[in-house]
Tab-separated table of C-alpha atoms in Angstrom:
chain	number	residue	atom	x	y	z
A	1	MET	CA	71.575	146.235	173.857
A	2	ALA	CA	71.891	149.984	173.176
A	3	PHE	CA	75.463	149.542	171.934
A	4	SER	CA	74.443	146.765	169.511
A	5	GLN	CA	71.522	148.737	168.140
A	6	GLN	CA	73.707	151.781	167.620
A	7	SER	CA	76.237	149.686	165.697
A	8	ALA	CA	73.509	148.237	163.481
A	9	VAL	CA	72.051	151.706	162.804
A	10	THR	CA	75.473	152.982	161.759
A	11	LEU	CA	75.993	150.094	159.361
A	12	ASN	CA	72.489	150.469	157.960
A	13	LEU	CA	73.044	154.181	157.331
A	14	VAL	CA	76.185	153.425	155.326
A	15	ALA	CA	74.343	150.775	153.325
A	16	THR	CA	71.430	153.183	152.715
A	17	LEU	CA	73.719	155.763	151.169
A	18	PHE	CA	75.399	153.051	149.113
A	19	LEU	CA	72.145	151.650	147.754
A	20	LEU	CA	70.218	154.906	147.394
A	21	GLY	CA	67.822	154.652	144.473
A	22	LEU	CA	67.324	150.889	144.585
A	23	ILE	CA	63.741	149.988	143.694
A	24	LYS	CA	61.684	147.018	142.667
A	25	PHE	CA	63.160	145.513	139.534
A	26	SER	CA	66.807	144.617	138.920
A	27	ILE	CA	68.741	142.808	136.215
A	28	ILE	CA	71.769	141.186	137.785
A	29	GLU	CA	74.736	140.174	135.688
A	30	CYS	CA	78.250	138.888	136.297
A	31	ARG	CA	81.311	140.835	135.251
A	32	ARG	CA	84.872	141.327	136.389
A	33	LEU	CA	84.989	145.055	135.563
A	34	GLU	CA	84.091	147.742	138.087
A	35	SER	CA	80.583	149.030	137.453
A	36	THR	CA	79.641	152.673	137.071
A	37	GLY	CA	76.624	154.932	137.223
A	38	SER	CA	73.679	153.494	139.122
A	39	ASP	CA	75.092	149.971	139.316
A	40	VAL	CA	75.399	148.278	142.693
A	41	THR	CA	78.475	146.094	143.037
A	42	TYR	CA	79.449	143.359	145.423
A	43	THR	CA	82.185	140.769	145.472
A	44	ALA	CA	81.697	137.019	145.461
A	45	ILE	CA	83.549	133.797	144.749
A	46	ASN	CA	81.289	133.474	141.698
A	47	CYS	CA	78.549	135.534	140.061
A	48	ARG	CA	75.315	134.070	138.674
A	49	LYS	CA	73.704	134.016	135.259
A	50	HIS	CA	70.103	133.737	136.483
A	51	THR	CA	68.237	135.849	139.032
A	52	ALA	CA	64.853	135.655	140.734
A	53	PHE	CA	63.180	137.523	143.581
A	54	LEU	CA	61.487	135.883	146.534
A	55	THR	CA	58.278	137.669	145.527
A	56	ASP	CA	58.346	135.761	142.222
A	57	PHE	CA	57.435	132.677	144.257
A	58	GLY	CA	54.678	134.321	146.294
A	59	GLY	CA	56.748	135.577	149.225
A	60	LYS	CA	55.123	138.066	151.608
A	61	GLY	CA	57.375	140.353	153.633
A	62	ASP	CA	54.839	141.392	156.267
A	63	GLY	CA	56.631	139.742	159.214
A	64	LYS	CA	53.585	137.561	159.903
A	65	THR	CA	53.069	135.233	156.945
A	66	SER	CA	55.235	132.109	156.918
A	67	ASN	CA	57.493	131.945	153.857
A	68	THR	CA	59.037	128.564	154.679
A	69	LEU	CA	57.506	126.795	151.690
A	70	VAL	CA	58.257	129.821	149.516
A	71	PHE	CA	61.986	129.716	150.305
A	72	ARG	CA	62.097	125.951	149.789
A	73	SER	CA	60.237	126.196	146.480
A	74	ALA	CA	62.427	129.063	145.271
A	75	VAL	CA	65.670	127.209	145.982
A	76	GLN	CA	64.379	124.001	144.399
A	77	ASN	CA	63.251	125.877	141.293
A	78	LEU	CA	66.565	127.719	140.915
A	79	SER	CA	68.620	124.562	141.417
A	80	GLN	CA	67.875	123.684	137.774
A	81	PHE	CA	70.374	126.390	136.752
A	82	ALA	CA	73.302	124.905	138.695
A	83	ASN	CA	74.971	123.774	135.455
A	84	ASP	CA	73.961	126.852	133.474
A	85	GLY	CA	75.792	129.704	135.190
A	86	GLY	CA	74.108	129.281	138.559
A	87	ALA	CA	71.255	131.257	140.098
A	88	GLN	CA	70.681	134.028	142.587
A	89	LEU	CA	67.682	134.475	144.865
A	90	VAL	CA	67.211	138.106	145.885
A	91	VAL	CA	65.371	138.858	149.124
A	92	PRO	CA	63.940	142.403	148.792
A	93	PRO	CA	63.210	144.845	151.638
A	94	GLY	CA	60.637	143.541	154.094
A	95	LYS	CA	60.369	141.092	156.997
A	96	TRP	CA	60.316	137.553	155.648
A	97	LEU	CA	59.207	135.113	158.327
A	98	THR	CA	60.452	131.580	157.715
A	99	GLY	CA	61.444	128.308	159.260
A	100	SER	CA	64.321	126.106	158.148
A	101	PHE	CA	65.269	125.872	154.466
A	102	ASN	CA	68.286	124.494	152.595
A	103	LEU	CA	70.416	126.041	149.871
A	104	THR	CA	71.708	124.416	146.702
A	105	SER	CA	74.972	124.369	144.730
A	106	HIS	CA	76.170	127.224	142.473
A	107	PHE	CA	73.748	129.485	144.258
A	108	THR	CA	73.666	132.928	145.885
A	109	LEU	CA	71.197	134.097	148.523
A	110	TYR	CA	71.324	137.913	148.375
A	111	LEU	CA	69.646	140.083	151.022
A	112	GLN	CA	69.043	143.626	149.877
A	113	PHE	CA	69.392	146.480	152.332
A	114	GLY	CA	66.191	146.563	154.380
A	115	ALA	CA	65.573	142.846	153.940
A	116	VAL	CA	65.137	140.860	157.166
A	117	ILE	CA	64.940	137.071	157.185
A	118	LEU	CA	62.944	136.537	160.380
A	119	ALA	CA	63.333	133.119	161.979
A	120	SER	CA	60.136	131.393	163.026
A	121	GLN	CA	59.812	130.588	166.731
A	122	ASP	CA	57.641	127.557	165.927
A	123	GLU	CA	59.586	124.337	166.647
A	124	GLY	CA	57.518	122.606	163.973
A	125	GLU	CA	59.203	124.743	161.293
A	126	TYR	CA	62.578	123.077	162.036
A	127	PRO	CA	62.801	119.395	161.053
A	128	LEU	CA	64.764	117.181	163.427
A	129	ILE	CA	68.047	115.757	162.128
A	130	GLU	CA	70.568	113.285	163.537
A	131	PRO	CA	73.410	114.370	165.828
A	132	LEU	CA	76.694	115.162	164.110
A	133	PRO	CA	78.775	111.975	163.777
A	134	SER	CA	81.799	113.680	165.345
A	135	TYR	CA	79.716	114.586	168.426
A	136	GLY	CA	77.608	111.479	168.979
A	137	ARG	CA	74.754	113.484	170.485
A	138	GLY	CA	73.333	116.974	170.503
A	139	ARG	CA	75.093	119.723	172.433
A	140	ASP	CA	71.968	120.703	174.376
A	141	GLY	CA	70.930	117.138	175.173
A	142	PRO	CA	71.186	113.496	174.115
A	143	GLY	CA	68.500	113.784	171.441
A	144	GLY	CA	68.637	115.041	167.883
A	145	ARG	CA	69.079	118.532	166.501
A	146	PHE	CA	66.683	121.063	165.100
A	147	SER	CA	67.717	121.971	161.542
A	148	SER	CA	69.457	125.299	161.185
A	149	LEU	CA	67.504	128.250	159.814
A	150	ILE	CA	69.629	128.288	156.647
A	151	GLY	CA	71.330	125.004	155.848
A	152	GLY	CA	72.665	122.657	153.240
A	153	SER	CA	74.786	119.549	152.818
A	154	HIS	CA	77.205	118.268	150.160
A	155	LEU	CA	77.103	121.575	148.286
A	156	THR	CA	79.620	123.338	146.045
A	157	ASP	CA	79.907	127.093	145.443
A	158	VAL	CA	77.449	128.702	147.867
A	159	VAL	CA	77.221	132.421	148.680
A	160	VAL	CA	75.102	134.073	151.374
A	161	THR	CA	75.604	137.822	151.104
A	162	GLY	CA	73.832	141.129	150.613
A	163	GLY	CA	73.736	144.869	151.017
A	164	ASN	CA	73.930	144.456	154.791
A	165	GLY	CA	70.567	142.735	154.998
A	166	THR	CA	69.673	141.125	158.319
A	167	ILE	CA	69.061	137.587	159.540
A	168	ASP	CA	67.150	137.711	162.827
A	169	GLY	CA	67.102	134.424	164.746
A	170	GLN	CA	64.481	135.615	167.284
A	171	GLY	CA	66.338	133.512	169.843
A	172	SER	CA	64.749	134.770	173.053
A	173	LEU	CA	62.032	132.086	173.153
A	174	TRP	CA	64.642	129.362	172.573
A	175	TRP	CA	66.872	130.782	175.316
A	176	LYS	CA	63.979	130.714	177.804
A	177	LYS	CA	63.179	127.091	176.952
A	178	PHE	CA	66.850	126.185	177.304
A	179	HIS	CA	67.133	127.796	180.739
A	180	LYS	CA	63.926	126.056	181.875
A	181	LYS	CA	65.218	122.704	180.517
A	182	GLN	CA	62.166	122.401	178.268
A	183	LEU	CA	64.107	121.323	175.181
A	184	LYS	CA	64.739	117.653	174.392
A	185	ASN	CA	66.699	118.484	171.243
A	186	THR	CA	69.524	120.865	170.393
A	187	ARG	CA	68.557	124.386	169.348
A	188	PRO	CA	68.949	125.416	165.700
A	189	HIS	CA	71.918	127.397	164.425
A	190	LEU	CA	71.393	130.385	162.176
A	191	ILE	CA	73.545	129.119	159.274
A	192	GLU	CA	75.000	125.609	159.054
A	193	LEU	CA	76.584	124.151	155.925
A	194	MET	CA	77.834	120.551	156.066
A	195	TYR	CA	80.148	118.511	153.830
A	196	SER	CA	80.419	121.474	151.479
A	197	LYS	CA	83.133	123.458	149.683
A	198	GLN	CA	83.587	126.926	148.246
A	199	ILE	CA	81.466	128.836	150.743
A	200	GLN	CA	81.136	132.593	151.222
A	201	ILE	CA	79.139	134.322	153.962
A	202	SER	CA	79.544	138.098	153.897
A	203	ASN	CA	78.070	141.604	154.166
A	204	LEU	CA	75.280	140.709	156.570
A	205	THR	CA	74.022	141.596	160.027
A	206	MET	CA	72.944	138.617	162.120
A	207	ILE	CA	71.164	138.965	165.441
A	208	ASP	CA	69.806	136.772	168.242
A	209	SER	CA	70.534	133.252	167.060
A	210	PRO	CA	68.882	130.479	169.121
A	211	SER	CA	72.375	128.982	169.563
A	212	TRP	CA	75.555	129.216	167.446
A	213	PHE	CA	75.317	131.753	164.635
A	214	VAL	CA	77.510	130.412	161.805
A	215	HIS	CA	78.600	126.765	161.819
A	216	PRO	CA	80.446	125.370	158.816
A	217	VAL	CA	81.180	121.713	159.529
A	218	TYR	CA	83.100	119.034	157.561
A	219	SER	CA	83.653	121.702	154.892
A	220	SER	CA	86.487	123.488	153.100
A	221	ASP	CA	87.430	126.673	151.250
A	222	ILE	CA	85.350	129.028	153.359
A	223	ILE	CA	85.352	132.839	153.447
A	224	MET	CA	83.402	134.651	156.183
A	225	GLN	CA	83.914	138.402	156.112
A	226	ASP	CA	82.299	141.791	156.667
A	227	LEU	CA	79.818	140.452	159.201
A	228	THR	CA	78.130	142.013	162.212
A	229	ILE	CA	76.939	139.398	164.711
A	230	LEU	CA	74.967	140.559	167.754
A	231	ALA	CA	73.426	138.793	170.743
A	232	PRO	CA	72.804	139.803	174.374
A	233	VAL	CA	75.897	139.107	176.458
A	234	ASP	CA	73.838	136.877	178.775
A	235	SER	CA	72.323	134.738	175.978
A	236	PRO	CA	73.271	131.036	176.208
A	237	ASN	CA	75.706	129.474	173.704
A	238	THR	CA	75.393	132.236	171.121
A	239	ASP	CA	78.889	131.663	169.698
A	240	GLY	CA	79.538	133.909	166.705
A	241	ILE	CA	81.440	131.729	164.231
A	242	ASN	CA	82.311	128.059	164.838
A	243	PRO	CA	84.452	126.416	162.142
A	244	ASP	CA	84.183	122.706	162.931
A	245	SER	CA	86.337	120.043	161.240
A	246	CYS	CA	86.965	122.485	158.398
A	247	LYS	CA	89.948	123.214	156.155
A	248	ASN	CA	91.090	126.378	154.407
A	249	VAL	CA	89.059	128.995	156.299
A	250	LYS	CA	89.212	132.800	156.426
A	251	ILE	CA	87.389	134.968	158.978
A	252	GLN	CA	87.999	138.641	158.290
A	253	ASP	CA	86.564	142.052	159.225
A	254	VAL	CA	83.982	140.743	161.668
A	255	PHE	CA	82.379	142.473	164.675
A	256	ILE	CA	80.788	140.202	167.279
A	257	VAL	CA	78.905	140.779	170.524
A	258	SER	CA	78.194	137.393	172.074
A	259	GLY	CA	76.913	135.533	175.097
A	260	ASP	CA	79.624	132.931	174.458
A	261	ASP	CA	82.869	132.674	172.471
A	262	CYS	CA	83.098	135.091	169.554
A	263	VAL	CA	84.976	132.548	167.434
A	264	ALA	CA	85.177	128.923	168.596
A	265	VAL	CA	87.337	126.532	166.598
A	266	LYS	CA	86.151	122.928	166.965
A	267	SER	CA	86.624	119.408	165.549
A	268	GLY	CA	84.457	116.869	167.364
A	269	TRP	CA	83.805	115.607	170.858
A	270	ASP	CA	85.763	112.904	172.690
A	271	GLU	CA	85.534	109.349	171.309
A	272	TYR	CA	83.227	110.439	168.473
A	273	GLY	CA	85.588	113.167	167.282
A	274	ILE	CA	88.589	110.850	167.627
A	275	LYS	CA	86.860	108.222	165.482
A	276	PHE	CA	85.706	110.731	162.866
A	277	GLY	CA	89.233	112.134	162.741
A	278	MET	CA	88.739	115.352	160.777
A	279	PRO	CA	90.797	118.330	162.023
A	280	THR	CA	90.241	122.028	161.584
A	281	GLU	CA	93.328	123.313	159.798
A	282	GLU	CA	94.776	126.031	157.561
A	283	MET	CA	92.800	128.927	159.006
A	284	ILE	CA	93.297	132.701	159.258
A	285	ILE	CA	91.373	135.096	161.530
A	286	ARG	CA	92.024	138.755	160.719
A	287	ARG	CA	90.587	142.023	162.050
A	288	LEU	CA	88.152	140.446	164.478
A	289	THR	CA	86.549	142.719	167.091
A	290	CYS	CA	84.806	141.017	170.003
A	291	ILE	CA	82.744	141.857	173.081
A	292	SER	CA	82.071	138.828	175.301
A	293	PRO	CA	82.231	139.457	179.058
A	294	ASP	CA	81.876	135.773	179.991
A	295	SER	CA	83.815	134.000	177.236
A	296	ALA	CA	86.749	134.067	174.843
A	297	VAL	CA	87.540	136.204	171.839
A	298	ILE	CA	88.935	133.072	170.161
A	299	ALA	CA	88.421	129.646	171.739
A	300	LEU	CA	90.265	126.541	170.611
A	301	GLY	CA	87.952	123.735	171.721
A	302	SER	CA	86.657	122.507	173.903
A	303	GLU	CA	85.427	119.980	171.321
A	304	MET	CA	88.747	119.455	169.500
A	305	SER	CA	89.031	115.666	169.282
A	306	GLY	CA	89.772	115.672	165.552
A	307	GLY	CA	92.616	118.121	166.105
A	308	ILE	CA	93.281	121.824	165.472
A	309	LYS	CA	96.411	122.908	163.628
A	310	ASN	CA	97.963	125.615	161.496
A	311	LEU	CA	95.828	128.523	162.668
A	312	ARG	CA	96.817	132.170	162.378
A	313	ALA	CA	95.220	135.201	163.994
A	314	GLU	CA	96.247	138.809	163.440
A	315	ASP	CA	94.966	142.266	164.360
A	316	ILE	CA	92.543	141.038	167.016
A	317	ARG	CA	90.649	143.532	169.184
A	318	ALA	CA	88.551	142.930	172.269
A	319	ILE	CA	86.590	145.070	174.674
A	320	ASN	CA	85.144	143.810	177.953
A	321	SER	CA	85.801	140.129	177.276
A	322	GLU	CA	86.771	137.286	179.572
A	323	SER	CA	89.889	136.141	177.709
A	324	ALA	CA	91.754	136.594	174.444
A	325	VAL	CA	92.774	133.234	172.949
A	326	ARG	CA	91.699	130.376	175.194
A	327	ILE	CA	92.680	126.743	174.749
A	328	LYS	CA	89.969	124.479	176.217
A	329	THR	CA	90.509	120.743	176.473
A	330	ALA	CA	90.590	117.817	178.909
A	331	PRO	CA	91.519	114.133	179.306
A	332	GLY	CA	89.254	112.212	176.958
A	333	ARG	CA	89.551	114.711	174.109
A	334	GLY	CA	92.682	113.205	172.556
A	335	ALA	CA	94.111	114.739	169.346
A	336	TYR	CA	96.041	118.003	169.431
A	337	VAL	CA	96.124	121.802	169.319
A	338	LYS	CA	99.342	122.790	167.578
A	339	ASN	CA	100.962	125.364	165.336
A	340	ILE	CA	98.903	128.317	166.552
A	341	PHE	CA	100.302	131.751	165.657
A	342	VAL	CA	98.914	135.061	166.946
A	343	ASP	CA	100.335	138.445	165.904
A	344	GLY	CA	98.793	141.658	167.188
A	345	MET	CA	96.119	141.816	169.875
A	346	ASN	CA	94.723	145.032	171.354
A	347	LEU	CA	92.659	144.259	174.441
A	348	LYS	CA	90.777	146.410	176.939
A	349	THR	CA	88.995	145.357	180.123
A	350	MET	CA	89.770	141.666	180.337
A	351	LYS	CA	89.632	139.045	183.051
A	352	TYR	CA	92.556	137.140	181.506
A	353	VAL	CA	94.886	137.727	178.576
A	354	PHE	CA	96.295	134.188	178.371
A	355	TRP	CA	94.076	131.321	179.502
A	356	THR	CA	94.739	127.634	178.942
A	357	THR	CA	92.563	124.934	180.472
A	358	GLY	CA	93.392	121.225	180.621
A	359	SER	CA	90.420	120.281	182.781
A	360	TYR	CA	87.432	121.662	180.883
A	361	GLY	CA	85.296	118.518	181.273
A	362	GLN	CA	81.853	118.184	179.658
A	363	HIS	CA	81.798	114.757	178.009
A	364	PRO	CA	79.084	113.412	175.682
A	365	ASP	CA	78.643	110.180	177.655
A	366	PRO	CA	80.572	107.826	179.974
A	367	GLY	CA	82.103	106.020	176.986
A	368	TYR	CA	85.032	108.400	176.551
A	369	ASP	CA	88.594	107.249	177.256
A	370	PRO	CA	90.050	109.200	180.220
A	371	LYS	CA	93.525	108.210	179.016
A	372	ALA	CA	93.025	109.935	175.645
A	373	PHE	CA	95.220	112.925	176.418
A	374	PRO	CA	95.346	115.904	174.037
A	375	ARG	CA	98.686	117.263	172.860
A	376	VAL	CA	99.136	121.049	172.987
A	377	ASP	CA	102.335	122.345	171.389
A	378	ARG	CA	103.829	125.323	169.545
A	379	ILE	CA	101.532	128.152	170.596
A	380	ASN	CA	102.967	131.568	169.669
A	381	TYR	CA	101.743	135.003	170.796
A	382	ARG	CA	103.470	138.239	169.885
A	383	ASN	CA	102.765	141.984	169.851
A	384	VAL	CA	100.043	142.108	172.484
A	385	VAL	CA	98.847	145.285	174.222
A	386	ALA	CA	96.234	145.049	176.958
A	387	GLU	CA	94.860	147.369	179.604
A	388	ASP	CA	92.500	147.121	182.550
A	389	VAL	CA	93.331	143.434	183.049
A	390	LYS	CA	92.589	141.461	186.226
A	391	MET	CA	95.048	138.604	185.594
A	392	ALA	CA	97.765	138.298	182.968
A	393	GLY	CA	97.904	134.533	182.614
A	394	ASN	CA	96.068	131.507	183.972
A	395	MET	CA	97.754	128.680	182.118
A	396	GLY	CA	97.161	125.084	183.118
A	397	GLY	CA	97.996	121.863	181.294
A	398	ILE	CA	97.313	118.296	182.403
A	399	GLU	CA	99.347	116.487	185.029
A	400	GLY	CA	101.465	113.933	183.188
A	401	ASP	CA	100.575	115.584	179.875
A	402	PRO	CA	102.115	119.074	179.985
A	403	PHE	CA	101.297	121.652	177.328
A	404	THR	CA	104.542	122.599	175.586
A	405	GLY	CA	106.089	125.043	173.146
A	406	PHE	CA	104.497	128.295	174.302
A	407	CYS	CA	106.178	131.469	173.067
A	408	LEU	CA	105.260	134.999	174.231
A	409	SER	CA	107.062	138.115	172.974
A	410	ASN	CA	106.506	141.866	173.088
A	411	VAL	CA	103.564	141.716	175.486
A	412	THR	CA	102.531	144.711	177.603
A	413	ILE	CA	99.677	144.205	180.055
A	414	GLY	CA	98.264	147.093	182.082
A	415	LEU	CA	96.522	145.940	185.227
A	416	ALA	CA	93.084	146.892	186.488
A	417	GLU	CA	92.677	148.855	189.673
A	418	LYS	CA	91.342	145.730	191.393
A	419	SER	CA	93.645	143.186	189.756
A	420	LYS	CA	94.607	139.850	191.296
A	421	LYS	CA	97.691	139.649	193.509
A	422	LEU	CA	98.877	136.556	191.642
A	423	GLN	CA	99.262	137.649	188.000
A	424	TRP	CA	100.557	134.381	186.535
A	425	ASN	CA	99.314	130.954	187.531
A	426	CYS	CA	101.200	128.313	185.521
A	427	THR	CA	100.993	124.550	185.978
A	428	ASP	CA	101.996	121.721	183.659
A	429	ILE	CA	103.143	123.984	180.818
A	430	SER	CA	106.497	124.962	179.336
A	431	GLY	CA	107.770	127.631	176.967
A	432	VAL	CA	109.745	130.817	176.532
A	433	SER	CA	109.077	134.542	176.754
A	434	SER	CA	110.711	137.846	175.890
A	435	GLY	CA	109.694	141.417	176.647
A	436	VAL	CA	106.631	140.449	178.676
A	437	THR	CA	105.187	142.796	181.325
A	438	PRO	CA	104.323	141.920	184.057
A	439	ALA	CA	107.094	139.306	184.177
A	440	PRO	CA	105.659	135.844	183.483
A	441	CYS	CA	105.986	132.681	185.532
A	442	GLU	CA	109.233	130.706	185.654
A	443	LEU	CA	107.807	127.993	183.387
A	444	LEU	CA	107.889	130.556	180.553
A	445	LYS	CA	111.650	130.981	180.548
A	446	ASP	CA	112.925	134.459	179.744
A	447	LYS	CA	114.989	134.798	176.552
A	448	GLU	CA	116.118	138.333	175.845
A	449	SER	CA	115.717	139.885	172.383
A	450	MET	CA	113.696	136.986	171.033
A	451	GLU	CA	110.670	137.316	168.767
A	452	CYS	CA	108.119	134.546	168.468
A	453	GLU	CA	107.636	133.151	164.965
A	454	TYR	CA	104.736	134.177	162.742
A	455	PRO	CA	104.589	132.567	159.270
A	456	SER	CA	105.245	134.855	156.300
A	457	ASP	CA	103.695	132.650	153.611
A	458	LYS	CA	100.056	132.917	152.547
A	459	LEU	CA	97.498	130.276	153.327
A	460	PRO	CA	95.622	128.944	150.263
A	461	ILE	CA	92.373	130.701	151.248
A	462	ASP	CA	94.206	134.052	151.267
A	463	THR	CA	95.018	133.659	147.569
A	464	VAL	CA	91.376	133.394	146.473
A	465	GLU	CA	90.361	136.393	144.329
A	466	LEU	CA	86.726	137.436	144.529
A	467	MET	CA	84.828	138.443	141.413
A	468	THR	CA	82.925	141.713	141.093
A	469	CYS	CA	79.226	141.151	140.505
A	470	SER	CA	76.992	144.046	139.510
A	471	SER	CA	73.297	144.786	139.659
A	472	LYS	CA	71.953	147.496	137.352
A	473	THR	CA	68.699	149.010	138.624
A	474	TYR	CA	65.836	150.376	136.584
A	475	ALA	CA	62.540	152.031	137.439
A	476	SER	CA	59.484	149.831	137.724
A	477	GLN	CA	57.229	149.778	134.676
A	478	GLU	CA	54.060	149.692	136.784
């Protein structure tokens, strides 16, 4: 993890210089003007009228004392200001050990530089909740789910941000239990917001989640940006960001090192996802950098039974990752993956560039319908540069249910010294290509001087203007 630690140190040094002079007491106000002097500024979907510090509620940042009840009490107390300009809970420098707690509406959780929210490793600190209705069971097993470290449901206007503070999931104990099959219930996520709207998660470092890091589900109008997400590359299921049955989503300026997919777009699992019927749609991923030797930079699925559509990805970078954009599905999933547009990928040391799987498997129970075939159509990739690649494309659909409408243009793939002899393996797919090196399979018909489409209009989430919030610092009067 030397690379990850070095990245975190670099980010922390920048934040230190930015926040130099910050001490105990702050008055935080909301304004649209740029601040000057000793003010600290940050951007948010909304600023807050009221502010409190975790220490106001008896919090102890010694890394040993449990602050679970303190966080819960603080949020409950500040919820009274939801209709009076909202409230902000500031987590000051220190190590704040806690189990699961929920947020409230019109609320900001702000982690100052040097603040670490340290996840408890005590299972008893995470209440059990029901499986997601679009999944029918937990992902780790048929039982329930441990609550996420930071959660909330049916909320409006929620911000989790900071001066590059840290959320440490302390996942190693959970990973060991998972490998030893000692868990009857699904591991907690680091942040999970359900049935919510107007969400911002930004300017944080997150490390070592027990399972998925950030999981918005059944939610809309979501901005996730300026995040560093780090986990050992052999840690199980530590996906970085998993938008799940969500609408109007932006992921931007994010660096992820993961033991699983860096970004995994989902929408429910087999018959449960089909019944729930909520797609993930209207989504942009921009300036994502990923390291994931055993998984995808961006995965579409495999749980996609509510559908995935109208997704854009641009300026994507990967180093030492298994694949770039991977479509994962199977008979039984149903629904669709369609209208996917990718413009600009720079990849180095990859197993595959293009990987499409129609036989992923993994079903929640025997009750799925094997005749529920997914539809995959209109998948566009353009302006791709890759080097040190073992195989250009491994693209398989489903027999009797071919994946259609692929378009590849302006793609240059440099092969690894020990690359595979067969560079393109294509079955049950169809599409077109132009300016692709090495030359693709015959199922991707060559059309000279063609450029794949990439939409020029803006998605609604890209039109959201963030406000500038400022915090003016003063010396303590002690």
